Each structure stands twice: as structure tokens, then as C-alpha cells.
Coordinates of C-alpha atoms in Angstrom, one line a residue:
M219 CA -84.8 17.3 9.2
K220 CA -86.1 14.3 7.3
N221 CA -86.3 14.2 3.6
L222 CA -89.3 12.4 2.0
R223 CA -87.2 11.4 -0.9
T224 CA -85.1 8.3 -0.3
H225 CA -83.1 6.1 -2.7
G226 CA -83.8 2.6 -3.7
K227 CA -86.4 0.8 -5.7
S228 CA -86.8 3.2 -8.6
T229 CA -83.4 4.8 -8.6
I230 CA -83.0 4.4 -12.4
V231 CA -86.5 5.7 -13.0
W232 CA -85.9 8.8 -10.9
V233 CA -82.6 9.5 -12.7
L234 CA -84.3 9.1 -16.1
M235 CA -87.5 10.9 -15.3
G236 CA -86.0 13.7 -13.2
L237 CA -89.2 13.9 -11.1
M238 CA -88.9 16.8 -8.7
V239 CA -91.6 16.1 -6.2
L240 CA -91.4 15.2 -2.5
G241 CA -91.1 11.7 -3.9
L242 CA -91.0 8.1 -3.0
G243 CA -88.5 7.9 -5.8
G244 CA -85.7 5.6 -4.9
F245 CA -87.1 3.3 -2.3
G246 CA -85.3 0.5 -4.2
V247 CA -84.0 -0.3 -7.6
T248 CA -85.6 -1.7 -10.7
S249 CA -85.2 -5.4 -11.2
F250 CA -83.0 -5.1 -14.3
S251 CA -82.0 -8.7 -14.5
G252 CA -85.6 -9.9 -14.2
G253 CA -84.6 -12.2 -11.3
S254 CA -87.4 -13.5 -9.1
T255 CA -85.6 -14.7 -6.0
S256 CA -87.2 -13.0 -3.0
I257 CA -85.7 -11.6 0.1
G258 CA -89.1 -10.7 1.5
S259 CA -92.5 -9.2 0.9
V260 CA -95.1 -6.8 2.1
G261 CA -98.6 -8.4 1.7
D262 CA -98.6 -9.8 -1.8
T263 CA -95.9 -7.5 -3.1
T264 CA -92.5 -9.2 -3.4
I265 CA -89.1 -7.6 -2.8
T266 CA -86.6 -9.4 -5.1
A267 CA -83.0 -10.2 -4.4
D268 CA -82.1 -8.3 -7.5
E269 CA -83.8 -5.2 -6.2
Y270 CA -81.9 -5.4 -2.9
V271 CA -78.6 -5.9 -4.7
R272 CA -79.0 -2.9 -6.8
A273 CA -80.3 -0.7 -4.0
L274 CA -77.4 -1.7 -1.8
R275 CA -74.8 -1.1 -4.5
N276 CA -76.4 2.3 -5.2
Q277 CA -76.0 3.3 -1.5
L278 CA -72.3 2.1 -1.5
N279 CA -71.6 4.0 -4.7
A280 CA -73.3 7.1 -3.3
Y281 CA -71.3 7.0 -0.2
Q282 CA -68.1 6.6 -2.1
Q283 CA -69.0 9.6 -4.4
Q284 CA -69.8 11.8 -1.4
T285 CA -66.7 10.9 0.7
G286 CA -64.2 10.0 -2.1
Q287 CA -63.4 6.8 -0.2
A288 CA -64.3 3.2 -1.0
I289 CA -66.4 1.4 1.6
S290 CA -66.3 -2.3 2.3
M291 CA -69.4 -4.3 3.2
A292 CA -68.1 -4.7 6.7
Q293 CA -67.9 -0.9 7.1
A294 CA -71.3 -0.5 5.5
Q295 CA -72.9 -3.0 8.0
T296 CA -71.2 -1.1 10.9
M297 CA -72.8 2.1 9.6
G298 CA -76.2 0.4 9.2
L299 CA -76.5 0.9 5.4
P300 CA -77.9 -2.5 4.6
Q301 CA -80.6 -2.1 7.2
A302 CA -81.5 1.4 5.8
V303 CA -81.8 -0.1 2.3
Q304 CA -84.0 -2.9 3.6
A305 CA -86.2 -0.3 5.3
Q306 CA -86.5 1.7 2.1
L307 CA -87.4 -1.3 0.1
I308 CA -90.0 -2.4 2.6
A309 CA -91.6 1.1 2.6
A310 CA -91.7 1.1 -1.2
A311 CA -93.3 -2.3 -1.3
A312 CA -95.9 -1.3 1.3
L313 CA -97.0 1.6 -0.8
E314 CA -97.1 -0.5 -3.9
E315 CA -99.2 -3.0 -2.0
Q316 CA -101.5 -0.2 -0.8
A317 CA -101.9 1.1 -4.3
R318 CA -102.9 -2.3 -5.6
R319 CA -105.4 -2.8 -2.7
I320 CA -107.2 0.5 -3.1
G321 CA -107.0 0.4 -6.9
V322 CA -104.7 3.4 -7.5
A323 CA -103.4 3.3 -11.1
V324 CA -101.8 5.6 -13.6
G325 CA -103.0 5.8 -17.2
D326 CA -100.9 5.2 -20.3
E327 CA -100.8 8.9 -21.2
Q328 CA -99.0 9.8 -17.9
V329 CA -96.5 7.1 -18.4
R330 CA -95.9 8.2 -22.0
Q331 CA -95.5 11.8 -21.0
N332 CA -92.9 10.9 -18.3
I333 CA -90.9 8.9 -20.8
L334 CA -91.0 11.6 -23.4
E335 CA -89.8 14.2 -20.9
A336 CA -86.9 12.1 -19.6
P337 CA -83.5 13.9 -20.3
A338 CA -81.8 10.5 -20.8
F339 CA -83.9 9.7 -23.8
R340 CA -83.4 13.0 -25.7
G341 CA -81.5 13.0 -29.0
P342 CA -79.3 15.6 -30.6
T343 CA -82.3 17.9 -31.3
G344 CA -83.3 17.9 -27.6
S345 CA -86.5 15.9 -28.1
F346 CA -87.4 12.3 -27.4
D347 CA -85.3 9.9 -29.4
R348 CA -86.5 6.3 -29.7
A349 CA -83.1 5.0 -30.5
A350 CA -81.7 6.6 -27.3
Y351 CA -84.6 5.1 -25.4
A352 CA -83.9 1.6 -26.7
D353 CA -80.2 2.0 -26.1
V354 CA -80.5 3.0 -22.5
L355 CA -82.9 0.2 -21.7
R356 CA -80.7 -2.3 -23.5
R357 CA -77.7 -1.3 -21.4
E358 CA -79.8 -1.7 -18.2
N359 CA -81.1 -5.1 -19.4
L360 CA -84.7 -3.8 -19.3
S361 CA -87.5 -4.4 -21.8
E362 CA -89.8 -1.5 -22.6
A363 CA -92.6 -3.3 -20.9
E364 CA -90.6 -3.8 -17.7
F365 CA -89.5 -0.2 -17.6
E366 CA -92.9 1.3 -18.3
R367 CA -94.4 -0.9 -15.6
E368 CA -91.9 0.6 -13.2
V369 CA -92.8 4.1 -14.3
R370 CA -96.4 3.3 -13.8
T371 CA -95.7 1.9 -10.3
D372 CA -93.7 4.9 -9.3
E373 CA -96.4 7.3 -10.4
A374 CA -99.0 5.3 -8.4
R375 CA -96.9 5.6 -5.3
L376 CA -96.5 9.3 -5.9
L377 CA -100.3 9.7 -6.1
I378 CA -100.7 8.1 -2.7
Q379 CA -97.9 10.3 -1.3
R380 CA -99.4 13.5 -2.6
A381 CA -102.8 12.5 -1.2
V382 CA -101.3 11.8 2.2
T383 CA -99.1 15.0 2.5
G384 CA -101.1 17.4 0.3
G385 CA -102.4 20.3 2.3
V386 CA -100.2 19.6 5.3
A387 CA -98.7 22.9 6.4
A388 CA -97.2 24.3 9.6
P389 CA -99.5 26.6 11.6
K390 CA -98.8 30.3 11.0
V391 CA -98.2 30.9 14.7
A392 CA -95.4 28.2 14.7
V393 CA -93.8 29.8 11.7
D394 CA -93.9 33.3 13.1
T395 CA -92.7 32.2 16.6
T396 CA -89.7 30.4 15.0
A397 CA -88.9 33.3 12.7
R398 CA -89.0 35.8 15.6
W399 CA -86.8 33.5 17.6
I400 CA -84.2 33.4 14.8
L401 CA -84.3 37.1 14.0
E402 CA -84.3 38.5 17.6
R403 CA -81.3 40.7 18.4
R404 CA -79.8 41.7 21.8
D405 CA -77.6 44.4 23.3
V406 CA -75.2 43.1 26.0
A407 CA -72.3 44.3 28.2
W408 CA -69.6 42.2 29.6
R409 CA -66.5 42.3 31.8
E410 CA -64.0 39.6 32.6
L411 CA -62.9 38.6 36.1
T412 CA -59.2 37.9 36.5
P413 CA -57.1 36.3 39.2
D414 CA -55.9 39.6 40.6
M415 CA -59.5 40.4 41.6
L416 CA -59.7 37.5 44.1
P417 CA -59.8 38.8 47.7
T418 CA -57.1 36.4 48.7
P419 CA -54.4 34.6 46.8
I420 CA -54.8 30.9 45.9
A421 CA -53.5 28.8 48.9
E422 CA -50.6 26.5 48.5
P423 CA -51.8 22.9 48.0
D424 CA -50.5 20.2 50.3
E425 CA -49.2 16.9 49.1
A426 CA -52.4 15.0 49.9
T427 CA -54.5 17.5 47.9
L428 CA -52.3 17.1 44.8
R429 CA -52.2 13.3 45.0
A430 CA -56.0 13.3 45.3
W431 CA -56.2 15.6 42.3
H432 CA -53.9 13.3 40.4
S433 CA -56.2 10.3 41.1
A434 CA -59.5 12.2 40.4
N435 CA -58.3 13.5 37.1
A436 CA -56.3 10.5 35.9
D437 CA -57.3 11.1 32.3
R438 CA -55.3 14.4 32.2
F439 CA -52.1 12.6 33.3
T440 CA -52.4 9.4 31.4
A441 CA -49.8 8.7 28.7
P442 CA -51.4 7.9 25.4
E443 CA -51.2 4.5 23.7
L444 CA -47.6 3.9 22.6
R445 CA -46.7 1.9 19.5
K446 CA -43.2 0.5 19.6
I447 CA -42.1 0.6 16.0
T448 CA -39.0 -0.6 14.1
Y449 CA -38.5 0.8 10.7
V450 CA -36.1 1.2 7.8
W451 CA -36.1 4.3 5.6
L452 CA -34.2 6.2 3.0
T453 CA -34.7 9.7 1.7
P454 CA -33.0 11.5 -1.2
E455 CA -31.3 13.8 1.3
M456 CA -29.9 10.8 3.1
L457 CA -28.6 9.2 -0.1
A458 CA -27.4 12.4 -1.7
P459 CA -23.8 12.4 -0.2
Q460 CA -23.2 9.1 -1.9
V461 CA -24.2 10.4 -5.3
Q462 CA -21.3 11.0 -7.7
L463 CA -21.8 14.0 -10.1
D464 CA -19.2 15.0 -12.8
E465 CA -18.3 18.6 -13.6
A466 CA -20.1 18.5 -16.9
A467 CA -23.4 17.7 -15.2
L468 CA -23.0 20.5 -12.8
R469 CA -22.1 22.9 -15.6
A470 CA -25.2 21.8 -17.5
A471 CA -27.4 22.5 -14.4
Y472 CA -25.8 25.9 -14.0
D473 CA -26.5 26.8 -17.7
A474 CA -30.1 25.4 -17.5
N475 CA -30.8 27.8 -14.5
I476 CA -28.6 30.7 -15.6
D477 CA -31.3 33.2 -14.7
E478 CA -30.9 32.4 -11.1
Y479 CA -27.1 33.1 -11.2
Q480 CA -26.8 35.9 -13.8
R481 CA -29.4 38.7 -13.7
P482 CA -29.0 42.4 -14.7
E483 CA -30.3 45.1 -12.5
R484 CA -34.0 45.1 -12.3
R485 CA -36.7 47.4 -11.1
L486 CA -40.3 47.1 -9.8
V487 CA -42.2 49.7 -11.8
S488 CA -45.7 50.8 -12.7
R489 CA -46.5 52.6 -16.0
L490 CA -49.3 55.1 -16.7
V491 CA -49.8 56.2 -20.3
F492 CA -51.4 59.6 -21.0
P493 CA -53.2 60.9 -24.1
S494 CA -50.7 63.7 -24.7
A495 CA -47.2 64.8 -23.5
E496 CA -48.8 68.0 -22.0
E497 CA -51.1 66.0 -19.8
A498 CA -48.3 63.7 -18.7
Q499 CA -46.1 66.7 -17.9
A500 CA -48.9 68.4 -15.9
A501 CA -49.4 65.2 -13.9
K502 CA -45.6 65.0 -13.2
A503 CA -45.6 68.6 -12.0
Q504 CA -48.3 67.9 -9.5
I505 CA -46.5 64.7 -8.3
D506 CA -43.2 66.6 -7.9
A507 CA -45.0 69.4 -6.0
G508 CA -46.6 66.8 -3.7
T509 CA -50.2 67.9 -4.4
A510 CA -51.2 64.6 -5.9
P511 CA -49.7 61.1 -5.8
F512 CA -49.1 58.9 -8.8
E513 CA -52.0 56.6 -7.7
A514 CA -54.4 59.5 -7.9
F515 CA -53.9 59.8 -11.7
V516 CA -54.3 56.0 -12.0
L517 CA -57.7 56.1 -10.3
E518 CA -58.6 59.2 -12.3
R519 CA -58.3 57.1 -15.5
G520 CA -60.7 54.5 -14.1
L521 CA -57.9 52.0 -13.3
Q522 CA -56.6 50.3 -10.2
P523 CA -53.0 50.3 -9.1
E524 CA -52.5 46.6 -10.1
D525 CA -53.7 47.5 -13.6
V526 CA -50.6 49.6 -14.3
E527 CA -48.0 47.4 -12.6
E528 CA -45.2 46.2 -14.9
G529 CA -43.7 44.0 -12.3
E530 CA -39.9 43.2 -12.2
V531 CA -38.3 44.4 -15.4
S532 CA -34.8 45.0 -16.8
Q533 CA -33.7 47.9 -18.8
A534 CA -34.0 45.8 -22.0
D535 CA -37.6 44.9 -21.1
L536 CA -38.6 48.5 -21.3
G537 CA -37.2 49.2 -24.7
A538 CA -36.7 52.9 -25.6
A539 CA -38.0 53.9 -22.1
G540 CA -35.4 51.8 -20.3
E541 CA -32.6 54.4 -20.4
A542 CA -34.7 57.0 -18.7
V543 CA -36.1 54.7 -16.0
F544 CA -32.7 53.2 -15.2
A545 CA -30.9 56.6 -15.3
T546 CA -31.9 57.4 -11.7
N547 CA -30.6 55.7 -8.5
Q548 CA -33.7 56.7 -6.5
T549 CA -37.3 55.3 -6.3
G550 CA -40.1 57.6 -7.4
V551 CA -41.7 58.9 -10.6
V552 CA -39.8 59.6 -13.8
G553 CA -41.0 60.9 -17.1
P554 CA -42.8 61.7 -19.2
V555 CA -41.1 59.1 -21.5
Q556 CA -42.3 58.4 -25.0
T557 CA -43.3 54.7 -25.4
D558 CA -45.0 52.7 -28.1
L559 CA -48.4 53.5 -26.5
G560 CA -47.7 57.2 -26.0
P561 CA -46.2 59.4 -23.4
A562 CA -46.0 57.7 -20.0
L563 CA -44.9 58.2 -16.4
F564 CA -43.1 55.4 -14.7
N565 CA -43.3 54.9 -10.9
I566 CA -40.2 53.1 -9.6
H567 CA -41.2 51.1 -6.5
A568 CA -37.9 49.3 -5.8
I569 CA -34.4 48.8 -7.3
L570 CA -33.1 45.3 -7.4
E571 CA -29.4 44.9 -7.6
P572 CA -27.9 42.8 -10.3
V573 CA -27.0 39.1 -9.6
N574 CA -23.6 37.8 -10.7
T575 CA -22.9 34.4 -9.2
P576 CA -20.1 32.6 -11.1
F577 CA -20.2 28.9 -11.6
E578 CA -17.4 28.3 -9.1
D579 CA -19.5 30.0 -6.4
A580 CA -22.7 28.2 -7.3
R581 CA -21.0 24.7 -7.5
E582 CA -21.8 23.6 -4.0
T583 CA -25.5 24.7 -4.2
L584 CA -25.8 23.1 -7.6
R585 CA -24.2 19.9 -6.4
A586 CA -26.6 19.7 -3.4
E587 CA -29.7 20.2 -5.5
A588 CA -28.6 17.9 -8.3
A589 CA -27.5 15.2 -5.9
V590 CA -30.9 15.2 -4.2
D591 CA -32.6 14.9 -7.6
R592 CA -30.3 12.1 -8.7
A593 CA -30.8 10.3 -5.3
A594 CA -34.6 10.4 -5.7
R595 CA -34.3 8.7 -9.1
D596 CA -31.9 6.2 -7.7
I597 CA -34.3 5.3 -4.9
E598 CA -37.1 4.8 -7.4
E599 CA -35.0 2.5 -9.5
R600 CA -33.9 0.5 -6.4
S601 CA -37.3 0.2 -4.8
S602 CA -38.1 -3.1 -6.6
D603 CA -35.0 -4.6 -5.0
Y604 CA -36.1 -3.5 -1.6
E605 CA -39.6 -4.9 -2.2
D606 CA -38.1 -8.2 -3.3
L607 CA -36.1 -8.5 -0.1
L608 CA -39.1 -7.9 2.1
A609 CA -41.3 -10.2 0.0
G610 CA -38.7 -12.9 0.4
G611 CA -39.0 -12.7 4.2
A612 CA -36.0 -10.6 5.0
T613 CA -36.3 -8.8 8.4
L614 CA -35.9 -5.1 8.6
E615 CA -32.6 -5.6 10.3
Q616 CA -31.4 -7.7 7.3
V617 CA -32.7 -5.2 4.8
A618 CA -30.7 -2.5 6.6
E619 CA -27.5 -4.6 6.5
E620 CA -27.9 -5.4 2.8
T621 CA -29.1 -2.0 1.4
E622 CA -28.7 1.7 1.9
L623 CA -31.9 1.8 4.0
E624 CA -31.2 2.9 7.6
L625 CA -32.7 1.1 10.6
G626 CA -34.4 3.0 13.4
S627 CA -37.0 2.6 16.2
L628 CA -39.3 4.9 18.1
D629 CA -42.2 4.9 20.5
W630 CA -45.0 6.5 18.5
S631 CA -48.3 7.9 19.7
E632 CA -51.1 9.4 17.6
G633 CA -51.1 13.2 18.0
G634 CA -47.6 13.3 19.4
E635 CA -45.2 16.0 18.3
P636 CA -42.5 14.5 16.1
A637 CA -38.9 15.3 16.8
E638 CA -37.0 17.5 14.3
G639 CA -35.9 15.3 11.3
S640 CA -37.9 12.3 12.6
I641 CA -39.6 9.9 10.2
A642 CA -42.7 10.6 12.2
G643 CA -42.9 14.0 10.5
Y644 CA -44.1 12.3 7.4
Q645 CA -47.9 11.8 7.0
A646 CA -47.4 8.6 5.1
F647 CA -45.5 7.1 8.1
R648 CA -48.0 8.3 10.6
D649 CA -50.9 6.8 8.6
R650 CA -49.1 3.4 8.3
A651 CA -48.1 3.5 12.0
A652 CA -51.7 4.1 13.1
E653 CA -53.2 1.2 11.1
A654 CA -50.4 -1.4 11.5
S655 CA -51.0 -4.5 13.6
E656 CA -48.4 -6.9 15.1
A657 CA -49.4 -9.6 12.6
D658 CA -48.6 -7.4 9.6
F659 CA -45.4 -8.1 7.5
P660 CA -43.4 -5.0 6.6
E661 CA -44.2 -3.5 3.2
L662 CA -42.4 -0.8 1.3
A663 CA -44.2 2.5 1.2
S664 CA -43.4 5.9 -0.3
L665 CA -42.7 9.2 1.4
D666 CA -43.7 12.5 -0.2
D667 CA -40.1 13.6 -0.9
G668 CA -39.3 10.6 -3.0
G669 CA -38.1 8.5 -0.1
V670 CA -39.2 5.0 1.0
F671 CA -39.8 3.2 4.2
A672 CA -41.1 0.0 5.8
L673 CA -42.1 -0.5 9.4
R674 CA -42.9 -3.3 11.9
L675 CA -45.1 -2.9 14.9
D676 CA -43.3 -4.6 17.7
A677 CA -45.7 -3.9 20.6
I678 CA -48.5 -1.8 21.8
V679 CA -48.3 -0.2 25.2
P680 CA -51.8 0.7 26.4
P681 CA -52.6 4.1 27.9
T682 CA -50.9 4.3 31.3
L683 CA -51.4 6.7 34.2
R684 CA -48.1 8.4 34.7
P685 CA -46.7 8.2 38.3
F686 CA -47.5 11.2 40.5
E687 CA -43.8 11.8 41.1
D688 CA -43.1 12.2 37.4
V689 CA -45.9 14.7 36.8
R690 CA -46.1 16.5 40.1
A691 CA -45.4 20.0 38.5
E692 CA -48.2 19.4 35.9
V693 CA -50.6 18.3 38.6
E694 CA -49.9 21.4 40.7
A695 CA -50.3 23.7 37.7
D696 CA -53.6 22.0 36.7
W697 CA -54.9 22.2 40.2
R698 CA -54.1 25.9 40.4
R699 CA -55.9 26.6 37.1
S700 CA -58.9 24.7 38.3
E701 CA -59.0 26.3 41.7
T702 CA -58.5 29.8 40.3
H703 CA -61.4 29.2 37.9
R704 CA -63.6 27.8 40.7
Q705 CA -62.9 30.8 42.9
L706 CA -63.5 33.3 40.0
L707 CA -66.8 31.6 39.3
A708 CA -67.8 32.0 43.0
L709 CA -66.7 35.7 42.9
A710 CA -68.7 36.2 39.7
E711 CA -71.8 34.7 41.3
E712 CA -71.4 37.1 44.3
Q713 CA -71.1 40.1 42.0
R714 CA -74.0 39.0 39.9
L715 CA -76.3 38.8 42.9
D716 CA -75.0 42.1 44.3
A717 CA -74.9 44.1 41.1
P718 CA -77.6 46.8 40.7
A719 CA -79.7 47.0 37.6
P720 CA -78.1 49.3 34.9
Q721 CA -79.2 52.9 34.9
G722 CA -78.5 54.9 31.8
Q723 CA -75.2 54.2 30.1
P724 CA -73.2 51.2 31.1
A725 CA -70.5 51.7 33.7
P726 CA -67.0 52.3 32.2
E727 CA -65.7 48.9 33.2
W728 CA -68.3 47.1 31.1
T729 CA -67.7 46.5 27.4
V730 CA -70.7 47.0 25.2
A731 CA -71.8 44.7 22.3
Q732 CA -74.9 45.8 20.5
D733 CA -77.3 44.2 18.0
I734 CA -76.0 40.6 18.5
T735 CA -77.7 37.8 16.6
R736 CA -78.0 34.2 17.7
D737 CA -75.5 33.1 15.1
G738 CA -73.2 36.1 15.7
W739 CA -70.2 36.5 17.9
I740 CA -68.8 39.0 20.4
E741 CA -65.2 40.0 19.9
G742 CA -62.9 39.2 22.8
V743 CA -65.0 36.6 24.7
P744 CA -65.6 32.8 24.4
A745 CA -68.0 31.6 21.8
D746 CA -70.4 30.3 24.6
T747 CA -71.1 34.0 25.6
V748 CA -73.6 34.5 22.7
A749 CA -75.6 31.5 23.7
R750 CA -75.6 32.7 27.3
A751 CA -76.7 36.1 26.2
F752 CA -79.8 34.7 24.5
A753 CA -80.6 32.5 27.6
L754 CA -81.0 35.6 29.8
S755 CA -84.7 36.5 30.1
A756 CA -85.0 40.2 30.7
P757 CA -82.9 43.4 30.4
G758 CA -80.9 44.1 33.5
E759 CA -80.4 40.4 34.2
I760 CA -76.7 39.3 34.7
G761 CA -75.3 35.9 33.9
V762 CA -72.0 34.2 34.4
V763 CA -70.0 32.6 31.6
G764 CA -67.3 30.1 32.5
A765 CA -65.6 28.9 29.4
E766 CA -62.1 28.4 27.9
N767 CA -60.7 28.8 31.4
R768 CA -62.1 32.3 31.6
V769 CA -64.9 33.9 33.7
I770 CA -67.2 36.5 32.2
L771 CA -70.0 38.6 33.8
L772 CA -72.6 39.2 31.1
R773 CA -75.4 41.7 31.4
L774 CA -78.4 41.9 29.1
D775 CA -79.2 45.5 28.3
A776 CA -81.9 45.3 25.6
I777 CA -83.9 42.9 23.5
T778 CA -84.9 43.9 19.9
R779 CA -87.9 42.0 18.7
A780 CA -88.1 41.0 15.1
D781 CA -90.3 42.8 12.7
L782 CA -91.6 40.0 10.4
A783 CA -93.1 42.5 8.0
A784 CA -89.7 44.0 7.3
E785 CA -88.3 43.3 3.8
D786 CA -85.2 41.6 5.1
S787 CA -87.3 39.3 7.4
R788 CA -89.4 37.8 4.7
P789 CA -86.7 35.4 3.3
V790 CA -86.2 34.0 6.8
G791 CA -89.9 33.6 7.3
D792 CA -90.3 31.8 4.0
A793 CA -87.4 29.5 4.7
V794 CA -88.8 28.6 8.2
K795 CA -92.2 27.9 6.6
D796 CA -90.7 25.6 4.0
R797 CA -88.6 23.7 6.6
L798 CA -91.5 23.3 9.0
D799 CA -93.9 22.2 6.2
Q800 CA -91.4 19.6 5.0
S801 CA -90.9 18.3 8.5
L802 CA -94.6 17.9 9.2
Q803 CA -95.2 16.3 5.8
S804 CA -92.3 14.0 6.4
D805 CA -93.7 13.0 9.8
V806 CA -97.2 12.5 8.5
F807 CA -96.0 10.4 5.6
D808 CA -93.7 8.3 7.9
Y809 CA -96.7 7.5 10.2
Y810 CA -98.8 6.6 7.2
A811 CA -96.1 4.3 5.7
R812 CA -95.6 2.5 9.0
A813 CA -99.3 2.0 9.4
V814 CA -99.5 0.5 5.9
Q815 CA -96.6 -1.9 6.6
R816 CA -98.3 -3.1 9.9
E817 CA -101.6 -3.6 8.1
A818 CA -100.2 -5.5 5.1
G819 CA -97.7 -7.6 7.1
I820 CA -93.9 -7.8 6.5
R821 CA -91.9 -10.9 5.7
L822 CA -88.1 -10.7 5.5
D823 CA -85.8 -13.7 4.7
Q824 CA -82.8 -12.8 6.8
S825 CA -80.8 -15.8 5.4
A826 CA -81.2 -14.5 1.9
V827 CA -80.2 -11.0 3.0
D828 CA -77.1 -12.3 4.7
A829 CA -76.1 -14.3 1.6
I830 CA -76.4 -11.2 -0.6
N831 CA -74.4 -9.1 1.9
A832 CA -71.6 -11.7 1.8
Q833 CA -71.4 -11.4 -2.0
V834 CA -71.8 -7.7 -2.5
Q835 CA -68.5 -5.8 -2.5

């Protein structure tokens, strides 16, 4: 749906004023620099180069904010952004010209009120602050007279827009029809046809049939574009075996992570505190008798099980209660035990055995981890040397000979499954491989595990149809799937035409799905089934769904019309009315703006536009 508000000429005015109307606001930008160079005009109203520059930059910045990615002018031109900005500026100028012609003007009081209400001009007290007003205009290189003229022009355009679109509303019959369409519900029944239901097995295809299938469906048997790539790389794991670590460093790593190697017995427990020992004892008796679980008393206190969880604790963590909780070798509830908070029951969920790994047993694990960490630091320190070699013109082969980086090559295709341990498993490599050209020089790049790599694109092999002999098994399997699907569709069509209308309850072989909405789903069937269900016209009608290589017979059992007077229907009706109103208003205003442009006449200096496009980045 179109939106009457665009962005352009008065972007700063709209930001400052915060005008929340259908709005012309933003057909261009204010001429902050006061420049008078023109890129075009509508009638006697000029569109300045400064307006176009600011509007274009606003669009580029808005795109970057929405996507999180910078956009070049070349990309913007491909997307049509400059043309959209020009159209917005032309529309704004046309309305400004129309306002001048018919004498639409805005009084000083309205301009004053808009400025006083602008959030950007409010001071610490929340009211208009003249110092803030002057400061904002100074930063934007605007005089007060220039800014107030822009506010006045914006308001005049708004008056025209309100006059054109005011009172335009969607007919009630259109709103009601659309709302009923959205809110309609249906009951359906479905059953799936499977290959074992076919009257005869699928015939064996001959060689000619398979070769014809191979040719007719070449896209299915075409190898993707291959990029032949040579690369060098080095990861911390590759360099780790060369790293030398002394015994003191390993001992220090062991001590720094002692909790991993030396842990006392621990238990997973929950604790529930009671107001008195008598209540705690009574609860324990019921738990022991099996008449109530521990969790029942938790809920009785208005708590949830997670509220009383203590997590993984040692005997020392529990203080005075530790001895009682660790005295048993079984899970379950113990207590009552006196705690700092009062008498409590402890529910032991699991018993975790103590960990006692001496340094000698942990040495190899410590060495592997420490070596990888040290290797990552070494690679970072040596990266500048690798970069210098590449910048000096060294080939990848020479870099591999002179450094620790390892040389490799592969045939890479986008979307291919990388081999175990392959450099293609790294996203950074795949991104670089996809965008590289044969003219690029290798550059050092980082991997997400601390490694580095550089690559060279040696050649591009275009998509190629694989020979029939190499893919004969795939061709036959594909033909069988297609032929099976075709015959199942034919069988479904026969059964659809022969099936009697439903009487009473659905037959047992049908699965029922009731109260389905247009945006809903039916469990166990392809998504297209819902759309097909709403395409059937009357109860008793049977349709065929062929999707996701499955064939479904679908029967419409009932249609439930929407009650627009129902409470839950009203929000939908209101939303439909708003959308249809806006759509009609947008169309009416668009026709009016185009007519104004044709009547006033448009002039556009394409050479000036091209010059600006070449400069804006």
C-alpha cells in the first residue's frame, strides 16, 4: 500500500515539527546552504541542486540505517533511488507551484505555533527555548527567515493535500466484504494418496526416456559455477604443535583453572523454608508417605519450582545444613534442617561425584588449550609480516615457502557442502571466495578462530550440464519421482470426480481439520493446502493439492461466515477501513499531483543531475 508521506524537500522541517498528518513532508530537503544552482523546475518553482543533494543523501543514510550496510552511488542508481528522489522533489515543487498559483498561504500564527511546538527547540524545562532554536538553525546553516519560509511552504502544501484527500473514504460495502473475506473460517477433511495406491507399479524407463528426461530437465543436472581457488592459511590449531610451553606456564594454567580439576562432591538441591519446625515435619511426613510431592508444598506457598532451586552446591556452601544434606547417598527429600532462614526441607535432585584430576593427568589437556591460545597470539603478531609479503608482490606459493602458512587449492561453489576440516567451512573464506575476481591481488583476511588466510581466484568454470553417463542414477530417480507424482495426480483427479458428497460424519480415512483461517495451517499437509481449501466454492466440493512431491485430496465440509458485529471482529474491520481509506487517499492524491505537474510543466537538467550523482558518495 502506498504511503502519502515521502521523504525529501522538508525533511528537516518534518523532523523538527513532528507533523503527524498524511503529509507531503519530505518531498525534498531544505536548501541549507542557500545555493541557487538549479537541476530543474515545475512552472516557476525551482528545484535547487542543494535540495537534490540533501534529499539524495537522506535517502542513502536512511537505507544504511535500515539495512546496516553502506550503499554506494552505483548501487543506489541500480536500485533507482536517485530517480525516486527526483520524483519526490518534482511532486513537492508542483504542489508549491500550485499553492502559489491559487493563492494558498499560511499565516504567521500557524508558523509560530509549529515552531513553538517543535521538540528540537525545547529547553530543559520542556518549553520553547530561543537559544536552542538559534543553535539548531546555526548548525544547519539556516537563517530564521529561511527556516520559517520553509515551514510556511510545508503548511501550504499540507493545506492542499488535506483539501484533496479530506473526506475520501472507502465504501462500507468494500470494507465489509474485505473484512468478511479475511475472517471467514472453513472446515475441511483431507487424505493423502501414496504410491502403494496406484493400480499398477511404475514401469521401468528405457534408455531413450531417461536421456530425454536428462535433456528436458537440464537445470536439475547442471553442475554449479565452480571457482578454482588457490589459498594459503594458518589457524591456531595448525600452529599449536610448534608452540613451546614450559612446565611453569602449564602449572600456572592448572592453578588458574583449579575448579575444573579439583572439585568436592556436589549436589543439585532445592530448599523450601517453613514457618515452623512442626509444619516442616508434617510436610516431610506426607512426602515420605507418598500422599504429596515436594513440589506441592512449593506451589502451596505461592512459589514456582525454580524459585526454590539452590543449584549445584557443595557441603560447605550449605553451612550448618550441609552435614544433613550430604549424610545420605540417595536422592530425595531430607529434613527438616534448621537454617538461617528457619526450618527447611531439602530436595536432592542429583549427586555429583567429586573431581580430582592431578596436574600430571591434566598436563596434555592443558598443553593443548594453552598452545592454541599462544598460537592465536603468535598469528596476530606475525600477520603484519604476512601482509608485507603480499603487498610486496609475493605469490601465494612464495608466501607458503617463506612462512608457516600452508598452501592449498579447491574447486569452490556457492552453496556447496564443505569437506570436514576444509577452509571452506569458514564464513569469511566463503564470503571472500564469492566476491573475488581474477584481477584481484591476494589480501590477508581473518578467520573467526584467530587464523588468517589469503586467496587467489585462478579461473571460473561456468555452470555445465553433467554428462548423462555420470548422473544416470540421479536422472532415473528424478524421473521416477516425477512419474509417480504425475500418476498420483491422475488418480486423485479420478477419485475427486467419482467421490460422492459427504453424508454425516466424514469417512474414517479422512482427517478432519476444523475452523481453519486464511492465515492458518493444517498439521501434516503442505502449506498450499490452506490456500486450496479457501479456493473451493461450496461444501462437498473436493480439490486436489499437489505440492512438496505429495498428493492430497481435500474436501470442503463447511464454511463459517464472519459476524462483523462480534466483538473480536471489530478490530479487523477497523484495520481494513483504515487501510482502504489510506489506499484511496493515496491514489486520489497521486492523480492530483500528476495532473498538477502536467499542467505546470516540468523541466529537468539531466546533466546537472548526473554531475551531482557523480559527486555524492
